[in-house]
Coordinates of N, CA and C in Angstrom, one line a residue:
X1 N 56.1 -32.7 103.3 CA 55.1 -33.1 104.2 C 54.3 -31.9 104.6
X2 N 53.0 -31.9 104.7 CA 52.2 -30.8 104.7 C 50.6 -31.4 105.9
X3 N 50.1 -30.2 106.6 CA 49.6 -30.9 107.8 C 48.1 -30.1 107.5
X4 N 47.0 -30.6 107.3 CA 45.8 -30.5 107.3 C 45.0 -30.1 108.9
X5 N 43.7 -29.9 108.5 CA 43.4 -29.6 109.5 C 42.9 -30.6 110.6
X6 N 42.4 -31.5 109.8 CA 42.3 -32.9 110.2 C 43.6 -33.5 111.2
X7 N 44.8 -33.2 110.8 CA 45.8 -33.9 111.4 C 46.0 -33.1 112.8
X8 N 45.9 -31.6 112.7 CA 46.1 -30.8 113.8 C 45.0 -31.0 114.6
X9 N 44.2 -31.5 114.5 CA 43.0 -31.7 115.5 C 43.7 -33.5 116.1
X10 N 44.4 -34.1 115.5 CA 44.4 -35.2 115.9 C 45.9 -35.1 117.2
X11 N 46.9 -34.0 116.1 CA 48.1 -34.1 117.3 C 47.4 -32.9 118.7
X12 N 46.8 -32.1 118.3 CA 46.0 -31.2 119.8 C 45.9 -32.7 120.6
X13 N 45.1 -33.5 120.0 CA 44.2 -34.5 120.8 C 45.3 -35.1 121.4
X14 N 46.2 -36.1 120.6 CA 47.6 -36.8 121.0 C 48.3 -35.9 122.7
X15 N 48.2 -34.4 122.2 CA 48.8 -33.5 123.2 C 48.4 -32.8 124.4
X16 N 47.2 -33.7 124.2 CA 46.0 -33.0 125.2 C 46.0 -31.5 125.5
X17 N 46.1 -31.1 124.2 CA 45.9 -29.6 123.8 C 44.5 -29.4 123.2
X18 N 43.6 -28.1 123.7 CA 42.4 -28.0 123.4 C 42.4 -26.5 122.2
X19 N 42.1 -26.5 121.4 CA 42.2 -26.1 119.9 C 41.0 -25.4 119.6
X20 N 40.5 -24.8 119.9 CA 38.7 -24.1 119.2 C 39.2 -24.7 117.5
X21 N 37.4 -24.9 117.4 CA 37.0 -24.8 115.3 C 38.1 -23.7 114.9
X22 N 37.4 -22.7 115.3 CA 37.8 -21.6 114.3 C 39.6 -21.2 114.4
X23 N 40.2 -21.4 115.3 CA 41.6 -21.6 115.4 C 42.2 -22.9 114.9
X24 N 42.1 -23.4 114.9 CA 42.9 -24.5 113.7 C 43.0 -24.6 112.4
X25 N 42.6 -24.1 112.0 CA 43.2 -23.4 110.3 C 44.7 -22.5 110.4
X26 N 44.7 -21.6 111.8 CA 45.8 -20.9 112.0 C 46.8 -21.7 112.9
X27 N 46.3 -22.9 113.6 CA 47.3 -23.6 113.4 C 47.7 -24.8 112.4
X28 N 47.2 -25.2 111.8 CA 47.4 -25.5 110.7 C 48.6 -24.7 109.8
X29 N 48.0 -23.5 109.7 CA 49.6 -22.6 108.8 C 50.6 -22.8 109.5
X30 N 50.5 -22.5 111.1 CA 52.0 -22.7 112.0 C 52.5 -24.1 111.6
X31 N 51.8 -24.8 111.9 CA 52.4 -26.1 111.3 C 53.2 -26.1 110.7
X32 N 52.0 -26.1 109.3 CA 53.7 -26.0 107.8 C 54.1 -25.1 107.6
X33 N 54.1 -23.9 108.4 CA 55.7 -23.5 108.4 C 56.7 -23.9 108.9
X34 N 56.7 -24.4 110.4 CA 57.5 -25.3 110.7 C 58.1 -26.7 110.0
X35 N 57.0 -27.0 109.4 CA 57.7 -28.5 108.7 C 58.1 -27.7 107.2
X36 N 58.3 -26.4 106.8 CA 58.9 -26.0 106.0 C 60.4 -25.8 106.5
X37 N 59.9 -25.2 107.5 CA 61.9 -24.6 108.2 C 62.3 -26.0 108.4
X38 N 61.8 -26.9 108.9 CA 62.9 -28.2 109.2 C 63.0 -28.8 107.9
X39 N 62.3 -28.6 106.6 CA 62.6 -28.9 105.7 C 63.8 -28.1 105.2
X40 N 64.0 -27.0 105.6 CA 65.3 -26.2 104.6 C 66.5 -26.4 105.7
X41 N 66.1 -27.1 106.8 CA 67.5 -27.7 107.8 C 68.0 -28.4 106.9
X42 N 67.4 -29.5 106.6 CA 67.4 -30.9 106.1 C 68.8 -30.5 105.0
X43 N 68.6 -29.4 104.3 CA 69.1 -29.1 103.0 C 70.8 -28.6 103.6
X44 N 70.8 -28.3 104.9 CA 72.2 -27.6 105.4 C 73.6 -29.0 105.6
X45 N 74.3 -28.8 104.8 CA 75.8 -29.8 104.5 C 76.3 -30.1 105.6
X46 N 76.4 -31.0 106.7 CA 76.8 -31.1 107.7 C 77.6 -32.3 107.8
X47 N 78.3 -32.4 106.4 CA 79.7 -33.5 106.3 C 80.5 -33.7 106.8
X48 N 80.9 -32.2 107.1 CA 82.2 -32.0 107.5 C 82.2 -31.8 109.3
X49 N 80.7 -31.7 109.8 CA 80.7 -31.3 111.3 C 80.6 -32.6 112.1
X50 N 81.9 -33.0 112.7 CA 81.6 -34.1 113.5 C 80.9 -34.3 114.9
X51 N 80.1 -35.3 114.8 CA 78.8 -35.8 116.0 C 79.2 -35.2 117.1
X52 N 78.6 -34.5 117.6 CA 78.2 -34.3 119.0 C 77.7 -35.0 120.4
X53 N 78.2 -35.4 121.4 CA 77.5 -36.2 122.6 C 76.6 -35.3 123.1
X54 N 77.6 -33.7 123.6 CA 77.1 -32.5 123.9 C 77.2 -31.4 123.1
X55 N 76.3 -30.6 124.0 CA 77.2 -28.9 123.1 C 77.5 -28.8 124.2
X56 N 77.9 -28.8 125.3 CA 78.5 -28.5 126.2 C 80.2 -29.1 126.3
X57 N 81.5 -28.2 126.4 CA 83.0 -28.9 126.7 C 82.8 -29.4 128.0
X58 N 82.1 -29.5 128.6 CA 82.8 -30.0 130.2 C 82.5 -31.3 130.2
X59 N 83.3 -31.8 130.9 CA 83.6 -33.8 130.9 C 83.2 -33.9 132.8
X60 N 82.2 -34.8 132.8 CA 81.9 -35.3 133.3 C 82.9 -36.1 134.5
X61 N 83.2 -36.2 135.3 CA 84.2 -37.0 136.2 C 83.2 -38.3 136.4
X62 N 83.6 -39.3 136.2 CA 83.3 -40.7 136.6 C 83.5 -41.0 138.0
X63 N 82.5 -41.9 138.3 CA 82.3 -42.0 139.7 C 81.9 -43.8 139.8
X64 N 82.4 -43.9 141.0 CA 81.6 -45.9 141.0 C 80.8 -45.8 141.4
X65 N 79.8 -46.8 140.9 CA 78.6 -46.5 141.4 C 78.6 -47.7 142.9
X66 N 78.2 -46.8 143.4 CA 77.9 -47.7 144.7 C 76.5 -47.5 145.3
X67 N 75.5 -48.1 145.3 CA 74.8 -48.3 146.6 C 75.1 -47.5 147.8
X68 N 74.2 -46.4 148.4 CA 74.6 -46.0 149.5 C 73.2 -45.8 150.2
X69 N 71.9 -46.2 149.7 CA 71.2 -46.3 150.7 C 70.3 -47.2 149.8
X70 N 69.3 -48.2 150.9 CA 68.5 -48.9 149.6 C 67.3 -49.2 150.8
X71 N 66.0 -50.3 149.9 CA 65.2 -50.0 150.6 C 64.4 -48.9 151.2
X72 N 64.2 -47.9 150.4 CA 63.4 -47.2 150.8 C 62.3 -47.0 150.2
X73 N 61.4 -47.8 149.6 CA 60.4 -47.6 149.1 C 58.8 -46.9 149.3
X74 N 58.5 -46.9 150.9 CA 57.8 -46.6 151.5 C 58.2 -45.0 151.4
X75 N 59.7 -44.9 151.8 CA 59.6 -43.3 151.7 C 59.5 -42.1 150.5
X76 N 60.2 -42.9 149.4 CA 59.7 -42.7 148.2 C 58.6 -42.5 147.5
X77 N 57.7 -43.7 148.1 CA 56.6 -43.4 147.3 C 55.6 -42.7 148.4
X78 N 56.0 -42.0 149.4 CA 55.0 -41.2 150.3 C 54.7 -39.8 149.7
X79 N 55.5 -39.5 148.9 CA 54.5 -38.2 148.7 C 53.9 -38.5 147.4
X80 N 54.1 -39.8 146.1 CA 53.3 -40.0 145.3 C 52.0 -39.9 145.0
X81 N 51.3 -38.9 144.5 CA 49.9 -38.9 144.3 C 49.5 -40.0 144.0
X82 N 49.9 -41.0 143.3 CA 49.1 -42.2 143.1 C 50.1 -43.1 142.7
X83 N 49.6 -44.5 143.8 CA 50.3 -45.5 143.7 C 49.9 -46.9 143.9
X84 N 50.6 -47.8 143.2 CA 49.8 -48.7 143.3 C 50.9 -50.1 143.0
X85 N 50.0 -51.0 143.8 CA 51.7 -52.2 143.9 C 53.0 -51.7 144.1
X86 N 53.2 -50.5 144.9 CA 54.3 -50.5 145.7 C 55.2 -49.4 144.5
X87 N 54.3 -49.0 143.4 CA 54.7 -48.6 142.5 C 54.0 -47.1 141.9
X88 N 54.8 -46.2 141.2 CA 54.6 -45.0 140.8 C 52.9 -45.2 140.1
X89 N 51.8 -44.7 140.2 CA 50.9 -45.2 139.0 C 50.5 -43.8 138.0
X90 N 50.9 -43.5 136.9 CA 50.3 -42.5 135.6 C 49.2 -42.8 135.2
X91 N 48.9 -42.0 134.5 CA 47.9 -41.9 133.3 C 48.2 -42.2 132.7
X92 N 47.2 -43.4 132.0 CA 47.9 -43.5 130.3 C 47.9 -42.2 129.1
X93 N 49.2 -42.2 128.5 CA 49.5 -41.1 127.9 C 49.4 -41.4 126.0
X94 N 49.4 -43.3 126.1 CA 49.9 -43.4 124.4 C 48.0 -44.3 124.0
X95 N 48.2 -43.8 123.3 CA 46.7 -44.4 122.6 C 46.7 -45.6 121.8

C-alpha cells in the first residue's frame, strides 16, 4: 500500500490537520515509510508468542460493582462546555 499526495491531503483533512501545498509531498514520503515499516512487522513470526490482554503483570483485584452515588446529572454536566438534552454535546468528528 502506498499513499499519494492526494490521499495525504484527504487524512490531514479527516485529522483536522492543516498541511501547506508545498509540504505534502514530504509528508507524503513519511507516510510510506511508515506503511513500509508496518509492512516489514507484518513479516515478523509471532507463532509461537501467546496473546496478550496486557503488557503489564499486574492483575487487577475485582471489585462489585455497586452504585454508590446516582443522580447527579446536573452536577456533572456543570462544567460541560456544551450541552444539550441533559446530555454531553461534540462536534461531529466522522464525515
Amino acid at each position: 500500500m502506498s499513499v499519494d499526495v492526494q490521499t495525504v491531503k484527504r487524512i490531514a483533512s479527516l485529522a483536522k490537520l492543516k498541511i501547506d501545498e508545498d509540504k505534502a509531498p514530504a509528508a507524503e514520503i513519511e507516510f510510506n515509510k511508515i506503511l513500509q515499516w508496518v509492512d516489514l512487522l507484518k513479516e515478523v513470526d509471532t507463532s509461537s508468542v501467546e496473546p496478550l490482554v496486557s503488557v503489564n503483570e499486574n492483575f487487577l483485584e475485582m471489585r462489585r460493582d455497586e452504585v454508590t452515588e446516582g443522580n447527579q446529572a446536573e452536577a456533572v454536566l456543570a462544567n460541560a462546555p456544551l450541552k444539550e438534552y441533559g446530555y454531553f454535546a461534540v462536534p461531529k468528528v466522522i464525515e
